[in-house]
Amino acid sequence: MSSQHYFEAQPLAAHRPGLVRVVLPDVYLELDTDSGVFSPGRLDPGTRLLLEEAPGPPASGDILDLGCGYGPIACVLAARSPGATVWAVDVNERALGLCARNAARAGLGNVRCVTPSSPEIPRRLAGIWSNPPVRIGKAALHDLLLSWLARLTPGAPGAAGAPGARAYLVMGRNLGADSLHSWLDKQGRPVTRLAARSGYRLLAVSQEVRGSSPGLAGRGDSGDG
């Protein structure tokens, strides 16, 4: 299946069922896949980097997997934090069906598979974990990310207040990860590169928006692994 179709609501690709095993130190899942969804043949390296290196989800609250596909990120988050509600969001109806089936088979009752326009999604989110759909185009991706970043829960005021929620985004360098880092920084959102491996970048994006002229955000990792 050509990759440009995985973000369509109703993929035209003929069904080709498959199975992907997600093997992590703390989680093992067997997930059904199909053609017409993102990376149906394997757990792609960017998603693996996110699941291995991003901070874990909070013990409770509403968290988001943006562009969930067949559900590897959503299901791992749900397994790691059974007290949280994981909103698995995608425009692709085939992907949502797979994600819901995979979560149910794994006994993960805290996963909610919905479209981005669903009124069920809370207005405030305790965190976002995403391998975003970069192939929708730069302008569309920017609009998508800004709309969801605005829903992150703010931190408590004051120097000693609790920090706001964060988004953890993974993207390939050749697909514009460094450009996205720079663009988010120019929007006033502090960004930290948490890890880099095999050409992928893992970025942490703060909920807060700087009021002063943005400078270069700190990058926690300078190598490519």
PDB file of C-alpha atoms in Angstrom:
ATOM      1  CA  MET A   1       0.000   0.000   0.000  1.00  0.00           C
ATOM      2  CA  SER A   2       1.372   3.398  -0.899  1.00  0.00           C
ATOM      3  CA  SER A   3       1.907   5.431   2.249  1.00  0.00           C
ATOM      4  CA  GLN A   4      -0.020   8.500   1.104  1.00  0.00           C
ATOM      5  CA  HIS A   5      -3.341   6.697   1.692  1.00  0.00           C
ATOM      6  CA  TYR A   6      -3.063   5.752   5.363  1.00  0.00           C
ATOM      7  CA  PHE A   7      -4.656   9.028   6.469  1.00  0.00           C
ATOM      8  CA  GLU A   8      -7.783   8.653   4.322  1.00  0.00           C
ATOM      9  CA  ALA A   9     -11.057   7.976   6.118  1.00  0.00           C
ATOM     10  CA  GLN A  10     -11.858   4.917   4.005  1.00  0.00           C
ATOM     11  CA  PRO A  11      -8.740   3.380   2.441  1.00  0.00           C
ATOM     12  CA  LEU A  12      -9.287   1.780  -0.948  1.00  0.00           C
ATOM     13  CA  ALA A  13      -6.504  -0.774  -0.574  1.00  0.00           C
ATOM     14  CA  ALA A  14      -7.654  -4.393  -0.600  1.00  0.00           C
ATOM     15  CA  HIS A  15      -7.594  -6.024   2.819  1.00  0.00           C
ATOM     16  CA  ARG A  16      -4.404  -7.877   3.675  1.00  0.00           C
ATOM     17  CA  PRO A  17      -4.577  -8.888   7.349  1.00  0.00           C
ATOM     18  CA  GLY A  18      -1.360  -9.233   9.304  1.00  0.00           C
ATOM     19  CA  LEU A  19       0.024  -9.396  12.809  1.00  0.00           C
ATOM     20  CA  VAL A  20       2.633  -7.249  14.553  1.00  0.00           C
ATOM     21  CA  ARG A  21       4.198  -8.246  17.846  1.00  0.00           C
ATOM     22  CA  VAL A  22       5.153  -5.372  20.127  1.00  0.00           C
ATOM     23  CA  VAL A  23       7.947  -6.571  22.403  1.00  0.00           C
ATOM     24  CA  LEU A  24       9.124  -4.131  25.077  1.00  0.00           C
ATOM     25  CA  PRO A  25      10.757  -4.727  28.468  1.00  0.00           C
ATOM     26  CA  ASP A  26       7.443  -4.161  30.264  1.00  0.00           C
ATOM     27  CA  VAL A  27       4.785  -4.899  27.628  1.00  0.00           C
ATOM     28  CA  TYR A  28       4.097  -7.658  25.108  1.00  0.00           C
ATOM     29  CA  LEU A  29       1.235  -7.276  22.640  1.00  0.00           C
ATOM     30  CA  GLU A  30       0.055  -9.061  19.522  1.00  0.00           C
ATOM     31  CA  LEU A  31      -1.776  -6.584  17.300  1.00  0.00           C
ATOM     32  CA  ASP A  32      -3.840  -7.201  14.182  1.00  0.00           C
ATOM     33  CA  THR A  33      -2.932  -5.021  11.196  1.00  0.00           C
ATOM     34  CA  ASP A  34      -4.154  -4.594   7.646  1.00  0.00           C
ATOM     35  CA  SER A  35      -3.290  -2.787   4.452  1.00  0.00           C
ATOM     36  CA  GLY A  36      -4.470   0.799   4.274  1.00  0.00           C
ATOM     37  CA  VAL A  37      -3.015   1.723   7.681  1.00  0.00           C
ATOM     38  CA  PHE A  38       0.366   3.089   8.722  1.00  0.00           C
ATOM     39  CA  SER A  39       3.246   0.573   8.824  1.00  0.00           C
ATOM     40  CA  PRO A  40       1.141  -2.604   8.787  1.00  0.00           C
ATOM     41  CA  GLY A  41       4.125  -4.949   8.457  1.00  0.00           C
ATOM     42  CA  ARG A  42       6.127  -4.051  11.545  1.00  0.00           C
ATOM     43  CA  LEU A  43       6.444  -1.741  14.509  1.00  0.00           C
ATOM     44  CA  ASP A  44       8.169   1.130  12.727  1.00  0.00           C
ATOM     45  CA  PRO A  45      11.447   2.446  14.214  1.00  0.00           C
ATOM     46  CA  GLY A  46      10.010   5.851  15.106  1.00  0.00           C
ATOM     47  CA  THR A  47       7.173   4.359  17.140  1.00  0.00           C
ATOM     48  CA  ARG A  48       9.621   2.023  18.860  1.00  0.00           C
ATOM     49  CA  LEU A  49      11.838   4.988  19.794  1.00  0.00           C
ATOM     50  CA  LEU A  50       8.807   6.785  21.266  1.00  0.00           C
ATOM     51  CA  LEU A  51       7.693   3.761  23.283  1.00  0.00           C
ATOM     52  CA  GLU A  52      11.196   3.023  24.575  1.00  0.00           C
ATOM     53  CA  GLU A  53      12.442   6.531  25.338  1.00  0.00           C
ATOM     54  CA  ALA A  54       9.505   8.850  26.074  1.00  0.00           C
ATOM     55  CA  PRO A  55       8.429   9.301  29.698  1.00  0.00           C
ATOM     56  CA  GLY A  56       5.624   7.019  30.794  1.00  0.00           C
ATOM     57  CA  PRO A  57       2.012   8.174  31.005  1.00  0.00           C
ATOM     58  CA  PRO A  58       0.479   9.581  34.190  1.00  0.00           C
ATOM     59  CA  ALA A  59      -1.333   7.201  36.527  1.00  0.00           C
ATOM     60  CA  SER A  60      -4.667   8.846  35.768  1.00  0.00           C
ATOM     61  CA  GLY A  61      -6.252  11.430  33.501  1.00  0.00           C
ATOM     62  CA  ASP A  62      -7.018  11.676  29.803  1.00  0.00           C
ATOM     63  CA  ILE A  63      -4.133  11.146  27.390  1.00  0.00           C
ATOM     64  CA  LEU A  64      -4.002  11.165  23.604  1.00  0.00           C
ATOM     65  CA  ASP A  65      -2.484   9.059  20.846  1.00  0.00           C
ATOM     66  CA  LEU A  66      -2.779  11.333  17.815  1.00  0.00           C
ATOM     67  CA  GLY A  67      -2.844   9.304  14.594  1.00  0.00           C
ATOM     68  CA  CYS A  68      -3.236   5.986  16.387  1.00  0.00           C
ATOM     69  CA  GLY A  69      -3.234   3.626  13.396  1.00  0.00           C
ATOM     70  CA  TYR A  70      -3.848   0.039  14.488  1.00  0.00           C
ATOM     71  CA  GLY A  71      -2.999   1.027  18.052  1.00  0.00           C
ATOM     72  CA  PRO A  72       0.568   0.224  19.138  1.00  0.00           C
ATOM     73  CA  ILE A  73       1.082   3.489  21.019  1.00  0.00           C
ATOM     74  CA  ALA A  74      -2.426   3.627  22.486  1.00  0.00           C
ATOM     75  CA  CYS A  75      -2.332   0.021  23.660  1.00  0.00           C
ATOM     76  CA  VAL A  76       1.108   0.347  25.257  1.00  0.00           C
ATOM     77  CA  LEU A  77       0.068   3.541  27.047  1.00  0.00           C
ATOM     78  CA  ALA A  78      -3.090   1.826  28.294  1.00  0.00           C
ATOM     79  CA  ALA A  79      -1.139  -1.186  29.536  1.00  0.00           C
ATOM     80  CA  ARG A  80       1.360   1.021  31.328  1.00  0.00           C
ATOM     81  CA  SER A  81      -1.305   3.194  32.933  1.00  0.00           C
ATOM     82  CA  PRO A  82      -4.534   1.262  33.528  1.00  0.00           C
ATOM     83  CA  GLY A  83      -5.933   4.145  35.580  1.00  0.00           C
ATOM     84  CA  ALA A  84      -5.731   6.599  32.673  1.00  0.00           C
ATOM     85  CA  THR A  85      -8.106   6.927  29.726  1.00  0.00           C
ATOM     86  CA  VAL A  86      -6.299   6.724  26.384  1.00  0.00           C
ATOM     87  CA  TRP A  87      -7.967   8.520  23.495  1.00  0.00           C
ATOM     88  CA  ALA A  88      -6.834   6.847  20.281  1.00  0.00           C
ATOM     89  CA  VAL A  89      -7.583   9.321  17.489  1.00  0.00           C
ATOM     90  CA  ASP A  90      -7.441   8.743  13.738  1.00  0.00           C
ATOM     91  CA  VAL A  91      -9.383   9.726  10.628  1.00  0.00           C
ATOM     92  CA  ASN A  92      -8.862   6.241   9.159  1.00  0.00           C
ATOM     93  CA  GLU A  93     -11.902   4.089   9.950  1.00  0.00           C
ATOM     94  CA  ARG A  94     -10.058   0.861   9.189  1.00  0.00           C
ATOM     95  CA  ALA A  95      -7.322   1.843  11.632  1.00  0.00           C
ATOM     96  CA  LEU A  96      -9.836   2.734  14.348  1.00  0.00           C
ATOM     97  CA  GLY A  97     -11.534  -0.632  13.961  1.00  0.00           C
ATOM     98  CA  LEU A  98      -8.218  -2.443  14.294  1.00  0.00           C
ATOM     99  CA  CYS A  99      -7.206  -0.350  17.289  1.00  0.00           C
ATOM    100  CA  ALA A 100     -10.491  -1.062  19.075  1.00  0.00           C
ATOM    101  CA  ARG A 101     -10.210  -4.789  18.347  1.00  0.00           C
ATOM    102  CA  ASN A 102      -6.594  -4.916  19.513  1.00  0.00           C
ATOM    103  CA  ALA A 103      -7.367  -3.089  22.732  1.00  0.00           C
ATOM    104  CA  ALA A 104     -10.326  -5.361  23.467  1.00  0.00           C
ATOM    105  CA  ARG A 105      -8.296  -8.535  22.807  1.00  0.00           C
ATOM    106  CA  ALA A 106      -5.567  -7.301  25.150  1.00  0.00           C
ATOM    107  CA  GLY A 107      -8.116  -6.553  27.874  1.00  0.00           C
ATOM    108  CA  LEU A 108      -7.417  -2.821  27.726  1.00  0.00           C
ATOM    109  CA  GLY A 109     -10.788  -1.324  28.595  1.00  0.00           C
ATOM    110  CA  ASN A 110      -9.321   2.143  29.055  1.00  0.00           C
ATOM    111  CA  VAL A 111      -8.781   2.773  25.305  1.00  0.00           C
ATOM    112  CA  ARG A 112     -11.302   4.899  23.421  1.00  0.00           C
ATOM    113  CA  CYS A 113     -10.961   4.811  19.615  1.00  0.00           C
ATOM    114  CA  VAL A 114     -12.557   7.879  18.040  1.00  0.00           C
ATOM    115  CA  THR A 115     -12.278  10.316  15.136  1.00  0.00           C
ATOM    116  CA  PRO A 116     -10.672  13.723  15.756  1.00  0.00           C
ATOM    117  CA  SER A 117     -14.057  15.465  15.681  1.00  0.00           C
ATOM    118  CA  SER A 118     -15.596  13.282  18.393  1.00  0.00           C
ATOM    119  CA  PRO A 119     -17.315  15.375  21.107  1.00  0.00           C
ATOM    120  CA  GLU A 120     -16.319  12.714  23.642  1.00  0.00           C
ATOM    121  CA  ILE A 121     -12.678  13.838  23.686  1.00  0.00           C
ATOM    122  CA  PRO A 122     -12.071  16.008  26.767  1.00  0.00           C
ATOM    123  CA  ARG A 123     -11.106  19.634  26.324  1.00  0.00           C
ATOM    124  CA  ARG A 124      -8.021  19.126  28.499  1.00  0.00           C
ATOM    125  CA  LEU A 125      -5.436  16.386  28.100  1.00  0.00           C
ATOM    126  CA  ALA A 126      -2.793  15.169  30.548  1.00  0.00           C
ATOM    127  CA  GLY A 127      -0.373  14.352  27.735  1.00  0.00           C
ATOM    128  CA  ILE A 128       0.034  13.497  24.066  1.00  0.00           C
ATOM    129  CA  TRP A 129       2.131  10.669  22.591  1.00  0.00           C
ATOM    130  CA  SER A 130       2.242  10.643  18.804  1.00  0.00           C
ATOM    131  CA  ASN A 131       3.959   9.504  15.643  1.00  0.00           C
ATOM    132  CA  PRO A 132       2.066  12.185  13.695  1.00  0.00           C
ATOM    133  CA  PRO A 133       0.823  11.837  10.098  1.00  0.00           C
ATOM    134  CA  VAL A 134       3.547  13.881   8.435  1.00  0.00           C
ATOM    135  CA  ARG A 135       2.438  13.005   4.918  1.00  0.00           C
ATOM    136  CA  ILE A 136      -0.718  15.102   5.181  1.00  0.00           C
ATOM    137  CA  GLY A 137       1.550  18.067   4.309  1.00  0.00           C
ATOM    138  CA  LYS A 138       3.458  20.624   6.336  1.00  0.00           C
ATOM    139  CA  ALA A 139       0.714  23.260   6.641  1.00  0.00           C
ATOM    140  CA  ALA A 140      -1.930  20.701   7.578  1.00  0.00           C
ATOM    141  CA  LEU A 141       0.408  19.063  10.092  1.00  0.00           C
ATOM    142  CA  HIS A 142       1.190  22.406  11.713  1.00  0.00           C
ATOM    143  CA  ASP A 143      -2.509  23.226  12.074  1.00  0.00           C
ATOM    144  CA  LEU A 144      -3.195  19.753  13.457  1.00  0.00           C
ATOM    145  CA  LEU A 145      -0.455  19.949  16.069  1.00  0.00           C
ATOM    146  CA  LEU A 146      -1.322  23.460  17.231  1.00  0.00           C
ATOM    147  CA  SER A 147      -4.973  22.518  17.702  1.00  0.00           C
ATOM    148  CA  TRP A 148      -4.100  19.560  19.931  1.00  0.00           C
ATOM    149  CA  LEU A 149      -1.231  21.216  21.807  1.00  0.00           C
ATOM    150  CA  ALA A 150      -3.722  23.879  22.874  1.00  0.00           C
ATOM    151  CA  ARG A 151      -5.636  21.179  24.772  1.00  0.00           C
ATOM    152  CA  LEU A 152      -2.753  20.197  27.045  1.00  0.00           C
ATOM    153  CA  THR A 153      -3.449  20.848  30.714  1.00  0.00           C
ATOM    154  CA  PRO A 154      -1.722  24.046  31.914  1.00  0.00           C
ATOM    155  CA  GLY A 155       0.708  23.974  34.796  1.00  0.00           C
ATOM    156  CA  ALA A 156       0.080  25.543  38.174  1.00  0.00           C
ATOM    157  CA  PRO A 157       1.144  29.213  38.377  1.00  0.00           C
ATOM    158  CA  GLY A 158       4.286  30.278  40.174  1.00  0.00           C
ATOM    159  CA  ALA A 159       7.864  29.126  40.109  1.00  0.00           C
ATOM    160  CA  ALA A 160       7.109  26.187  42.394  1.00  0.00           C
ATOM    161  CA  GLY A 161       3.891  25.200  40.607  1.00  0.00           C
ATOM    162  CA  ALA A 162       3.387  21.862  38.920  1.00  0.00           C
ATOM    163  CA  PRO A 163       4.501  21.852  35.275  1.00  0.00           C
ATOM    164  CA  GLY A 164       1.976  21.635  32.496  1.00  0.00           C
ATOM    165  CA  ALA A 165       1.315  18.568  30.403  1.00  0.00           C
ATOM    166  CA  ARG A 166       3.646  17.718  27.525  1.00  0.00           C
ATOM    167  CA  ALA A 167       3.439  16.241  24.068  1.00  0.00           C
ATOM    168  CA  TYR A 168       5.946  13.625  22.930  1.00  0.00           C
ATOM    169  CA  LEU A 169       6.342  13.543  19.159  1.00  0.00           C
ATOM    170  CA  VAL A 170       8.523  11.286  17.025  1.00  0.00           C
ATOM    171  CA  MET A 171       9.451  12.044  13.428  1.00  0.00           C
ATOM    172  CA  GLY A 172      12.071  11.079  10.897  1.00  0.00           C
ATOM    173  CA  ARG A 173      14.816  13.572  10.189  1.00  0.00           C
ATOM    174  CA  ASN A 174      14.277  13.115   6.469  1.00  0.00           C
ATOM    175  CA  LEU A 175      10.579  13.889   6.963  1.00  0.00           C
ATOM    176  CA  GLY A 176      11.268  17.232   8.617  1.00  0.00           C
ATOM    177  CA  ALA A 177      11.854  16.547  12.318  1.00  0.00           C
ATOM    178  CA  ASP A 178      14.453  19.285  12.719  1.00  0.00           C
ATOM    179  CA  SER A 179      12.322  21.728  10.740  1.00  0.00           C
ATOM    180  CA  LEU A 180       9.360  20.933  12.997  1.00  0.00           C
ATOM    181  CA  HIS A 181      11.527  21.476  16.076  1.00  0.00           C
ATOM    182  CA  SER A 182      12.515  24.908  14.779  1.00  0.00           C
ATOM    183  CA  TRP A 183       8.960  25.814  13.791  1.00  0.00           C
ATOM    184  CA  LEU A 184       7.498  24.862  17.181  1.00  0.00           C
ATOM    185  CA  ASP A 185      10.188  26.902  18.878  1.00  0.00           C
ATOM    186  CA  LYS A 186       9.252  29.913  16.752  1.00  0.00           C
ATOM    187  CA  GLN A 187       5.654  29.495  17.905  1.00  0.00           C
ATOM    188  CA  GLY A 188       6.928  30.088  21.436  1.00  0.00           C
ATOM    189  CA  ARG A 189       6.628  26.482  22.569  1.00  0.00           C
ATOM    190  CA  PRO A 190       9.696  25.145  24.401  1.00  0.00           C
ATOM    191  CA  VAL A 191      10.953  21.989  22.693  1.00  0.00           C
ATOM    192  CA  THR A 192      13.533  19.486  23.887  1.00  0.00           C
ATOM    193  CA  ARG A 193      15.012  16.687  21.829  1.00  0.00           C
ATOM    194  CA  LEU A 194      14.897  13.721  24.178  1.00  0.00           C
ATOM    195  CA  ALA A 195      16.495  11.117  21.946  1.00  0.00           C
ATOM    196  CA  ALA A 196      17.627  10.381  18.415  1.00  0.00           C
ATOM    197  CA  ARG A 197      18.166   7.027  16.763  1.00  0.00           C
ATOM    198  CA  SER A 198      18.279   5.624  13.247  1.00  0.00           C
ATOM    199  CA  GLY A 199      17.329   8.936  11.712  1.00  0.00           C
ATOM    200  CA  TYR A 200      14.381   9.611  14.053  1.00  0.00           C
ATOM    201  CA  ARG A 201      13.947  12.408  16.567  1.00  0.00           C
ATOM    202  CA  LEU A 202      11.913  12.250  19.765  1.00  0.00           C
ATOM    203  CA  LEU A 203      10.716  15.704  20.809  1.00  0.00           C
ATOM    204  CA  ALA A 204       9.078  16.856  24.033  1.00  0.00           C
ATOM    205  CA  VAL A 205       6.863  19.922  23.568  1.00  0.00           C
ATOM    206  CA  SER A 206       5.773  21.968  26.572  1.00  0.00           C
ATOM    207  CA  GLN A 207       2.218  23.129  27.106  1.00  0.00           C
ATOM    208  CA  GLU A 208       3.336  26.642  27.972  1.00  0.00           C
ATOM    209  CA  VAL A 209       3.787  29.302  25.331  1.00  0.00           C
ATOM    210  CA  ARG A 210       6.610  31.771  25.848  1.00  0.00           C
ATOM    211  CA  GLY A 211       5.534  35.376  25.855  1.00  0.00           C
ATOM    212  CA  SER A 212       8.942  36.749  24.915  1.00  0.00           C
ATOM    213  CA  SER A 213      10.734  36.446  21.591  1.00  0.00           C
ATOM    214  CA  PRO A 214      11.541  32.753  21.167  1.00  0.00           C
ATOM    215  CA  GLY A 215      15.126  31.642  21.125  1.00  0.00           C
ATOM    216  CA  LEU A 216      16.561  28.258  20.440  1.00  0.00           C
ATOM    217  CA  ALA A 217      15.064  25.614  22.718  1.00  0.00           C
ATOM    218  CA  GLY A 218      17.435  23.263  24.477  1.00  0.00           C
ATOM    219  CA  ARG A 219      18.162  19.983  22.728  1.00  0.00           C
ATOM    220  CA  GLY A 220      18.755  17.165  25.135  1.00  0.00           C
ATOM    221  CA  ASP A 221      20.523  15.007  22.586  1.00  0.00           C
ATOM    222  CA  SER A 222      22.947  16.030  19.866  1.00  0.00           C
ATOM    223  CA  GLY A 223      23.690  12.676  18.288  1.00  0.00           C
ATOM    224  CA  ASP A 224      21.817  10.403  15.936  1.00  0.00           C
ATOM    225  CA  GLY A 225      22.386   7.203  17.862  1.00  0.00           C
TER     226      GLY A 225
END
